[in-house]
Amino acid sequence: MGQDTQPPEEGRADVPERVSGDEPLLAARVHRPSDLMRLLGGLLAIALVLAVAAFAHATTSGLEKDINEGAVGAPDVFVKIAGLVSSIAVLLVPVAFAIERLIKRDGLRIADGVLAAVLAHGVTLATDLWVAEAAPGTIRDALTQPQSGGGLTDPVHNYLAPVIAYMTAVGMARRPRWRVALWAVLLLDAFTMLVAGYTTALSIVLTVLIGWTVAYGTLYAVGSPNVRPTGQTLLAGLRRVGFRPVTALRAEGVPDSVDSGDRGRRYIVTLEDGPPLDVTVVDREQQAHGFFYRAWRRISLRTITTRRSIVSLRQALEQEALLAYAAIAAGANAPKLIATSELGPDAVMLVYEHIGGRSLDALDDHEITDELVRSAWRQVKALQSRRIAHRRLTGDAILVDRSGRVVLTDLRGGEIAAGDLVLRMDVAQLLTTLGLRVGAERAVAAAVEVLGPDTVANCLPLLQPIALSRSTRATLRKLARERSAREREAVLEASQAAKRERELAKAEAAGTAADHAAVPAGAGSTRAGTKAVAKAGNKAEKAEKKADKKAEKRALDTALDEAREEDLLAQIRQQVLLIRPQAPVEPVRLERIKPRTLVSLIAGAVAAYFLLSQIASTPLSTISEADWRWVAAAVLFSALSYVAAAMSLLGFVPERVGFWRTVVAQVAGSFVKIVAPAAVGGVALNTRFLQRSGVRPGLAVASVGASQLFGLGAHILLLLSFGYLTGTEKSQSFTPSRTVIAGLLTVAVLVLVVTAIPFMRKFVSTRLRSLFAGVVPRMLDVLQRPVKLLTGIGGMLLLTGAFVLCLDASIRAFGHDSQSISYASVAVVFLAGNALGSAAPTPGGVGAVEGALTFGLVAVGLPLEVATPAVLLYRLLTLWLPVLPGWLCFNWLTKREAL
């Protein structure tokens, strides 16, 4: 920010006040999360009003009748005078406020209000048209009344909603006198219209909600005027509380991390006389930063571990002041608060004594000594002795001054009289913060020395990512990605080294064989001897290949074991368990609900509604008329799919695994996929099954990954092939349909886009490298065994064929020959529906698969009355009926420790 001078005050030297440093220019407008929340709340309220109008017709009719009966006794003269006054005042009050704002040079707010009023008028016209033309009769009756001259009243008032939108957008609600005047006029106008029979109660409510919602939607879309205080406002506020500021320097090195958005802007203020000050300015915009993240944390985590998602400025000021005084009283090193003040209606400031120093994040590794680490733990011990929780013990909240003293800053998010769980979370957080800088061993040793082994051991159940700060979790995820990359590099290097050694050995063996071949055969050589030598050579070659494969596996396993690194949290647990082996390690459940669970619940509810509507629309006579021969055929094809699934898995497992036990595991997968998304449950079960069958964990994951990768490729090829055949069914020439061509062109464009954008190209190449590190070497092992490869390919094709035939049999069970469709069309519909089911977050793809299959069958020419029961029968045979056998197989395998 540029340097500005202010007139000197009386009684002090003529020293120019200025704000120096790189003070960034503030945005003219900001998009407030509170406006978005009010917009969503208004939309929800409008939907609720329309639902009441649609389904509570008797209640609304009774309310209108009571209002009409009560209005009979009202004097007609009074009603007319009140209507005349309110209709004039409802327009004059906003105009008067606009003139007052223009005089004070606040024309932007007036422009916002006018825009909101225009949009509200358009929404009311659209609502009136919808109610008159397309809305159900119950909604029309609840929002309108018959007029004496014929026709109906307006469902939404075209002048009242724009006035409410204007009033809300310009901020009249924040000015008590104008707010009282306008609401009095609006209520009087609504009363006179109700008494005169020009509207209904629900119409008034809907009008107010539309105006209110449109106003906040406009404010969020175009942004609200930024009222954040500038540096000059800060200097003026300091003078009001008795200081004589000379300069205010915006603090450098303040991290703009995910955890620091609501901590305020910090300034170092130089005074005319006395030491400098540290001043923190907090405004409503910074306080709302990260609102949605905190709201989600409050919903998803248990209440005992969360704080209020948003508080008022006054509450934030009082909380930080209380914690600053409490921390010093507890004996901890914390900045001393010496003054507080408001900077207008939308900001506050907190003035601290200046502490020069650097944060823990800014220190080099060699500067973080054991004594410094112990000092940090002593500050936490002092806080916890008075039941004070910091809640933000990250590297930027730990300050080291010039004398090496540790000072805890950023106390605004803390708590007094904190519970044991929150105090243990502080210990877990600081262990992780220090462990990231000095390692797990030094961090745990210092904590045990200061806090004692029992206190440190009690934090182990809280040592989980969800209990840590957002920035710490991001750092741990970054380290995990780097660790995985190093492991992949080590495996790739070991694989390449083994390959080079094998090629060198083959070259040497080939040279030796050539030398032997150059020696002429003796006179006593016979044909039998030649055959024996050839046979011995073949055996030796097979033995050599087998030995080479074992050597390569050992090299890969050794490289993976050597490169494998434990994450920081595991290292901390090990260090603590060395001191307290009996310490509890079972994580405390902190999450109330996980994002995947929430999505599954919502998607499951939608899917259940979809299925129930499908079942309700299917007459019982249709089910009773099913051809049970085709139903029996569909059952057989469904059972055949489990044999095919076992073949497709074992074809990519070179080790010996029992076939029929694998079939049982695939049946058990029917139970697993009903409680987990289809793309997750089966993979986890097969991986666990292979590990229990004696396959090493890394190889088990690679085998399942190879099976999934090959299945994906086969799925795409089959979809394109059957799509091609479907496009040529009704033409004499063997030309693909336009849809297939469009699909291929779309794929080609996507490939070009991915290869042209550096970020996406890097993302894809990274994923492909991880794929080649594990899956591709496994596939190379399979390629050396043609029988295994044929088993896997045959299982893939048989699995797809069994499902297609099961769906086709289900269709024929409810259809006739004239309504039957080709196998190619059924295959395209199945492959597309199965792809959607794998991507859906619902267990077993419930809802997504049914909708996709039904829509696809109707699109290829099958009547809806046949497609719906056919899809339900298919899903019954492949998803729901196998659940009980799958549960029995799951328990059987679990008891025999096969899962």
PDB file of N, CA and C in Angstrom, residues 46-58 60-61 136-143 202-203 206:
ATOM      1  N   ILE A  46     -38.729 -21.835   0.062  1.00  0.00           N
ATOM      2  CA  ILE A  46     -39.685 -21.746  -1.050  1.00  0.00           C
ATOM      3  C   ILE A  46     -40.216 -23.131  -1.404  1.00  0.00           C
ATOM      4  N   ALA A  47     -39.317 -24.115  -1.451  1.00  0.00           N
ATOM      5  CA  ALA A  47     -39.758 -25.483  -1.739  1.00  0.00           C
ATOM      6  C   ALA A  47     -40.720 -25.979  -0.660  1.00  0.00           C
ATOM      7  N   LEU A  48     -40.462 -25.622   0.596  1.00  0.00           N
ATOM      8  CA  LEU A  48     -41.350 -26.044   1.683  1.00  0.00           C
ATOM      9  C   LEU A  48     -42.720 -25.393   1.562  1.00  0.00           C
ATOM     10  N   VAL A  49     -42.764 -24.118   1.206  1.00  0.00           N
ATOM     11  CA  VAL A  49     -44.049 -23.435   1.045  1.00  0.00           C
ATOM     12  C   VAL A  49     -44.846 -24.072  -0.091  1.00  0.00           C
ATOM     13  N   LEU A  50     -44.175 -24.369  -1.206  1.00  0.00           N
ATOM     14  CA  LEU A  50     -44.885 -25.010  -2.318  1.00  0.00           C
ATOM     15  C   LEU A  50     -45.361 -26.407  -1.942  1.00  0.00           C
ATOM     16  N   ALA A  51     -44.568 -27.131  -1.118  1.00  0.00           N
ATOM     17  CA  ALA A  51     -45.003 -28.454  -0.669  1.00  0.00           C
ATOM     18  C   ALA A  51     -46.221 -28.349   0.227  1.00  0.00           C
ATOM     19  N   VAL A  52     -46.240 -27.357   1.110  1.00  0.00           N
ATOM     20  CA  VAL A  52     -47.424 -27.147   1.961  1.00  0.00           C
ATOM     21  C   VAL A  52     -48.628 -26.811   1.107  1.00  0.00           C
ATOM     22  N   ALA A  53     -48.430 -25.958   0.109  1.00  0.00           N
ATOM     23  CA  ALA A  53     -49.550 -25.604  -0.765  1.00  0.00           C
ATOM     24  C   ALA A  53     -50.061 -26.799  -1.545  1.00  0.00           C
ATOM     25  N   ALA A  54     -49.169 -27.725  -1.905  1.00  0.00           N
ATOM     26  CA  ALA A  54     -49.571 -28.870  -2.727  1.00  0.00           C
ATOM     27  C   ALA A  54     -50.214 -29.979  -1.911  1.00  0.00           C
ATOM     28  N   PHE A  55     -49.721 -30.213  -0.683  1.00  0.00           N
ATOM     29  CA  PHE A  55     -50.149 -31.393   0.070  1.00  0.00           C
ATOM     30  C   PHE A  55     -50.997 -31.077   1.294  1.00  0.00           C
ATOM     31  N   ALA A  56     -51.056 -29.810   1.678  1.00  0.00           N
ATOM     32  CA  ALA A  56     -51.881 -29.445   2.845  1.00  0.00           C
ATOM     33  C   ALA A  56     -53.007 -28.526   2.392  1.00  0.00           C
ATOM     34  N   HIS A  57     -53.764 -29.017   1.412  1.00  0.00           N
ATOM     35  CA  HIS A  57     -54.816 -28.189   0.818  1.00  0.00           C
ATOM     36  C   HIS A  57     -55.899 -27.849   1.842  1.00  0.00           C
ATOM     37  N   ALA A  58     -56.243 -28.817   2.674  1.00  0.00           N
ATOM     38  CA  ALA A  58     -57.302 -28.560   3.666  1.00  0.00           C
ATOM     39  C   ALA A  58     -56.872 -27.482   4.652  1.00  0.00           C
ATOM     40  N   THR A  60     -54.649 -24.994   4.203  1.00  0.00           N
ATOM     41  CA  THR A  60     -54.592 -23.677   3.564  1.00  0.00           C
ATOM     42  C   THR A  60     -55.993 -23.147   3.292  1.00  0.00           C
ATOM     43  N   SER A  61     -56.890 -24.031   2.903  1.00  0.00           N
ATOM     44  CA  SER A  61     -58.266 -23.588   2.656  1.00  0.00           C
ATOM     45  C   SER A  61     -58.911 -23.100   3.941  1.00  0.00           C
ATOM     46  N   PRO A 136     -49.748 -27.651 -10.304  1.00  0.00           N
ATOM     47  CA  PRO A 136     -50.919 -28.436  -9.889  1.00  0.00           C
ATOM     48  C   PRO A 136     -52.039 -27.537  -9.376  1.00  0.00           C
ATOM     49  N   GLY A 137     -53.252 -28.057  -9.448  1.00  0.00           N
ATOM     50  CA  GLY A 137     -54.401 -27.261  -9.032  1.00  0.00           C
ATOM     51  C   GLY A 137     -54.374 -26.891  -7.567  1.00  0.00           C
ATOM     52  N   THR A 138     -53.823 -27.763  -6.707  1.00  0.00           N
ATOM     53  CA  THR A 138     -53.771 -27.441  -5.283  1.00  0.00           C
ATOM     54  C   THR A 138     -52.879 -26.236  -5.006  1.00  0.00           C
ATOM     55  N   ILE A 139     -51.760 -26.122  -5.714  1.00  0.00           N
ATOM     56  CA  ILE A 139     -50.882 -24.953  -5.541  1.00  0.00           C
ATOM     57  C   ILE A 139     -51.575 -23.700  -6.052  1.00  0.00           C
ATOM     58  N   ARG A 140     -52.262 -23.805  -7.184  1.00  0.00           N
ATOM     59  CA  ARG A 140     -52.966 -22.646  -7.726  1.00  0.00           C
ATOM     60  C   ARG A 140     -54.059 -22.182  -6.758  1.00  0.00           C
ATOM     61  N   ASP A 141     -54.775 -23.097  -6.159  1.00  0.00           N
ATOM     62  CA  ASP A 141     -55.829 -22.723  -5.211  1.00  0.00           C
ATOM     63  C   ASP A 141     -55.261 -22.101  -3.940  1.00  0.00           C
ATOM     64  N   ALA A 142     -54.069 -22.569  -3.504  1.00  0.00           N
ATOM     65  CA  ALA A 142     -53.487 -22.049  -2.268  1.00  0.00           C
ATOM     66  C   ALA A 142     -52.877 -20.665  -2.447  1.00  0.00           C
ATOM     67  N   LEU A 143     -52.470 -20.318  -3.682  1.00  0.00           N
ATOM     68  CA  LEU A 143     -51.787 -19.037  -3.903  1.00  0.00           C
ATOM     69  C   LEU A 143     -52.677 -17.974  -4.528  1.00  0.00           C
ATOM     70  N   LEU A 202     -50.306 -17.699   2.027  1.00  0.00           N
ATOM     71  CA  LEU A 202     -49.153 -18.354   1.418  1.00  0.00           C
ATOM     72  C   LEU A 202     -48.560 -17.525   0.290  1.00  0.00           C
ATOM     73  N   SER A 203     -49.388 -16.755  -0.416  1.00  0.00           N
ATOM     74  CA  SER A 203     -48.873 -15.882  -1.465  1.00  0.00           C
ATOM     75  C   SER A 203     -47.983 -14.799  -0.872  1.00  0.00           C
ATOM     76  N   LEU A 206     -44.700 -16.507   0.172  1.00  0.00           N
ATOM     77  CA  LEU A 206     -43.897 -16.835  -1.005  1.00  0.00           C
ATOM     78  C   LEU A 206     -43.287 -15.576  -1.618  1.00  0.00           C
TER      79      LEU A 206
END
